[in-house]
Amino acid sequence: MVKNNERRFRGIVFGVLAVSLVCLAYACYGWMQQAKALSAKQEELGQVQAQLDESKSREAYDEVTGLYNFEEFQKRMQQSLQESGHKQAWMYITFKSTKLGNDLKYINDTYGHIAGRQAMIDFAEAMKDVFLSDRYLLGHMGGSAYLVLDTRFKGREDVLAKIRQFKQRWHDTPWTYDGHRVEHPALNLAIAEVDASSDLESIRRRLFSLNKQSREEALFVYCFLGDEPVME
């Protein structure tokens, strides 16, 4: 009788253990599935975040030239001025001269907008070659309007040396594309010295106005705010 009771007890125990193991197995399976689902969700969220970051990054750049757009350029310029504590040089640069030609409008009207688009890209590439990214911020406002900030301004003579280098790279070298050739493409620069205390909006308006006034007088012209334009 005792042996029968022991066998019955052992059977119950084994049965309970078997059921417990089955339940545990199901629970482990469920946990594994949840873990996989959570991992997949985290991966999906990571991909979405990466796409958002990439989208946000693209929003900071001009799609034609790859330079900063105007809003991003302004933001980075203000940050640079606040962090540096010294003067920097802000340049507004165009290759526009409606009266004299040899500018973006001339290229668009004469050779078509595909050629004009390439001219914008080529101008940006010339800027990158001269105004290196370890020192200069480069921006594109659209069309033939570009921006440069010299974050390590060393004086006007240093700026003029860079202007001369850029003149040689762009204005003194014929622009060519698909058999087309433009001699002495327009190059116009207006330059201002700025620091953290500067009224950037006021200076922006003055730079743009100065550039607009002088660019119809010569195919190459540069001017510091407050000075007479230098034309060639």
XYZ file of C-alpha atoms in Angstrom:
232
model
C 0.000 0.000 0.000
C 2.831 2.329 0.949
C 4.661 1.532 -2.263
C 1.530 2.269 -4.284
C 1.204 5.617 -2.537
C 4.880 6.381 -3.229
C 4.420 5.521 -6.910
C 1.301 7.690 -7.062
C 3.141 10.572 -5.365
C 6.092 10.250 -7.694
C 3.734 10.215 -10.669
C 2.064 13.370 -9.455
C 5.407 15.023 -8.885
C 6.686 14.011 -12.323
C 3.428 15.177 -13.866
C 3.656 18.527 -12.139
C 7.293 18.844 -13.223
C 6.413 17.928 -16.800
C 3.612 20.472 -16.908
C 5.917 23.075 -15.348
C 8.605 22.371 -17.938
C 6.076 22.659 -20.748
C 4.787 25.944 -19.317
C 8.344 27.198 -18.902
C 9.157 26.222 -22.480
C 6.106 28.119 -23.740
C 7.046 31.073 -21.587
C 10.621 31.059 -22.916
C 9.293 30.849 -26.462
C 7.015 33.790 -25.788
C 9.846 35.803 -24.270
C 12.056 35.002 -27.264
C 9.356 36.110 -29.679
C 8.840 39.310 -27.717
C 12.589 39.904 -27.669
C 12.752 39.387 -31.444
C 9.808 41.698 -31.970
C 11.411 44.324 -29.699
C 14.726 43.981 -31.509
C 12.992 44.330 -34.889
C 11.111 47.375 -33.615
C 14.308 48.960 -32.331
C 16.002 48.282 -35.658
C 13.036 49.800 -37.479
C 13.131 52.856 -35.215
C 16.873 53.124 -35.801
C 16.325 53.100 -39.558
C 13.614 55.735 -39.270
C 15.906 57.907 -37.130
C 18.723 57.470 -39.646
C 16.381 58.523 -42.441
C 15.264 61.543 -40.423
C 18.879 62.480 -39.699
C 19.762 62.105 -43.371
C 16.732 64.163 -44.377
C 17.645 66.851 -41.855
C 21.215 66.845 -43.142
C 20.012 67.239 -46.721
C 17.894 70.202 -45.682
C 21.079 72.026 -44.656
C 22.591 71.819 -48.131
C 21.807 73.256 -51.525
C 20.861 70.376 -53.799
C 22.666 71.737 -56.886
C 26.066 72.664 -55.470
C 26.271 70.710 -52.209
C 27.152 73.914 -50.335
C 25.236 75.116 -47.287
C 21.948 76.770 -48.103
C 21.377 80.341 -46.928
C 19.617 79.403 -43.676
C 22.285 76.896 -42.660
C 25.082 79.269 -43.644
C 23.575 82.010 -41.477
C 23.229 79.655 -38.523
C 26.810 78.444 -38.785
C 28.141 81.952 -39.313
C 26.423 83.199 -36.161
C 27.769 80.204 -34.241
C 31.297 80.807 -35.556
C 31.192 84.483 -34.601
C 29.914 83.746 -31.098
C 32.531 81.076 -30.466
C 35.568 82.802 -31.983
C 35.548 86.223 -30.331
C 37.481 87.827 -33.203
C 36.734 89.445 -36.549
C 35.890 87.370 -39.588
C 35.343 88.280 -43.239
C 31.971 87.778 -44.916
C 31.940 87.717 -48.717
C 28.935 87.929 -51.005
C 29.980 86.630 -54.414
C 28.098 86.478 -57.702
C 28.832 85.792 -61.334
C 26.142 88.125 -62.595
C 26.365 91.083 -64.947
C 23.152 91.452 -66.924
C 24.372 94.580 -68.690
C 27.760 93.173 -69.723
C 26.844 89.493 -70.153
C 29.213 86.569 -69.573
C 27.140 85.637 -66.540
C 24.671 82.941 -65.497
C 21.770 84.589 -67.336
C 23.853 84.778 -70.501
C 24.751 81.089 -70.215
C 21.113 80.096 -69.595
C 19.805 82.228 -72.446
C 22.500 81.217 -74.927
C 23.204 77.569 -74.132
C 20.193 76.446 -72.078
C 19.431 75.738 -68.455
C 21.397 72.479 -68.364
C 24.514 74.489 -69.175
C 23.462 77.056 -66.564
C 23.106 74.362 -63.937
C 26.584 73.107 -64.782
C 27.953 76.647 -64.490
C 26.551 76.879 -60.941
C 28.210 73.574 -60.074
C 31.519 74.616 -61.663
C 31.475 77.914 -59.765
C 30.946 76.028 -56.497
C 33.793 73.657 -57.325
C 36.084 76.625 -58.014
C 35.130 78.043 -54.612
C 35.928 74.748 -52.918
C 39.343 74.654 -54.593
C 40.254 78.124 -53.320
C 38.332 78.541 -50.054
C 39.227 75.343 -48.238
C 36.745 73.874 -45.766
C 39.116 73.863 -42.778
C 38.937 77.652 -42.707
C 36.010 78.839 -44.803
C 32.249 78.342 -44.685
C 30.669 78.193 -48.147
C 27.036 78.785 -49.024
C 24.802 78.995 -52.090
C 21.783 81.265 -52.054
C 20.552 80.058 -55.438
C 21.302 81.126 -58.982
C 24.600 82.993 -59.229
C 24.677 84.137 -55.582
C 27.205 82.559 -53.198
C 28.522 83.225 -49.698
C 31.902 82.763 -48.021
C 32.911 83.285 -44.401
C 36.614 83.476 -43.580
C 36.609 82.136 -40.023
C 40.316 82.899 -39.547
C 40.452 86.418 -40.939
C 44.049 87.668 -41.090
C 43.500 91.085 -42.608
C 42.477 92.598 -45.910
C 45.708 91.748 -47.731
C 45.123 88.078 -46.994
C 41.532 88.350 -48.267
C 42.739 90.108 -51.418
C 45.250 87.316 -52.045
C 42.402 84.812 -51.937
C 40.266 86.996 -54.192
C 43.115 87.122 -56.715
C 43.483 83.354 -56.514
C 39.761 82.897 -57.100
C 39.828 85.414 -59.969
C 42.519 83.351 -61.643
C 40.541 80.153 -61.080
C 37.221 81.525 -62.399
C 37.379 84.881 -64.195
C 40.786 84.533 -65.896
C 40.035 80.998 -67.071
C 37.412 80.560 -69.822
C 34.342 78.609 -68.765
C 33.800 75.657 -71.086
C 31.002 73.118 -71.320
C 30.004 70.724 -74.102
C 31.912 72.703 -76.710
C 30.697 76.079 -75.419
C 33.171 78.673 -74.220
C 32.713 81.895 -72.247
C 35.732 84.178 -71.967
C 36.181 86.052 -68.687
C 32.999 84.933 -66.914
C 31.678 87.578 -64.529
C 32.979 87.685 -60.963
C 31.771 90.190 -58.371
C 32.634 90.290 -54.659
C 31.456 92.468 -51.791
C 33.269 91.971 -48.483
C 32.580 93.015 -44.906
C 34.464 92.509 -41.662
C 32.123 91.104 -39.001
C 32.238 89.986 -35.385
C 29.830 88.828 -32.690
C 28.519 92.369 -32.151
C 27.740 92.987 -35.834
C 24.223 93.615 -37.101
C 24.354 90.826 -39.658
C 21.004 91.620 -41.264
C 22.011 95.229 -41.881
C 25.387 94.141 -43.251
C 23.716 91.557 -45.477
C 21.520 94.238 -47.064
C 24.519 96.508 -47.598
C 26.594 93.710 -49.133
C 23.829 92.756 -51.535
C 23.202 96.382 -52.511
C 26.900 97.043 -53.062
C 27.296 93.956 -55.212
C 24.230 94.868 -57.274
C 25.475 98.383 -57.942
C 29.012 97.463 -58.970
C 28.532 94.291 -60.980
C 27.137 96.142 -64.007
C 30.277 98.286 -64.236
C 32.860 95.572 -64.871
C 33.071 91.821 -65.342
C 35.459 91.633 -62.393
C 34.912 93.887 -59.399
C 35.436 93.669 -55.665
C 34.744 96.064 -52.840
C 35.033 96.217 -49.057
C 32.163 97.953 -47.340
C 33.054 101.631 -47.003
C 35.606 101.593 -49.830
C 35.376 102.403 -53.521
C 34.941 99.386 -55.813
C 38.019 98.022 -57.562
C 37.150 97.146 -61.181
C 38.975 95.416 -63.993
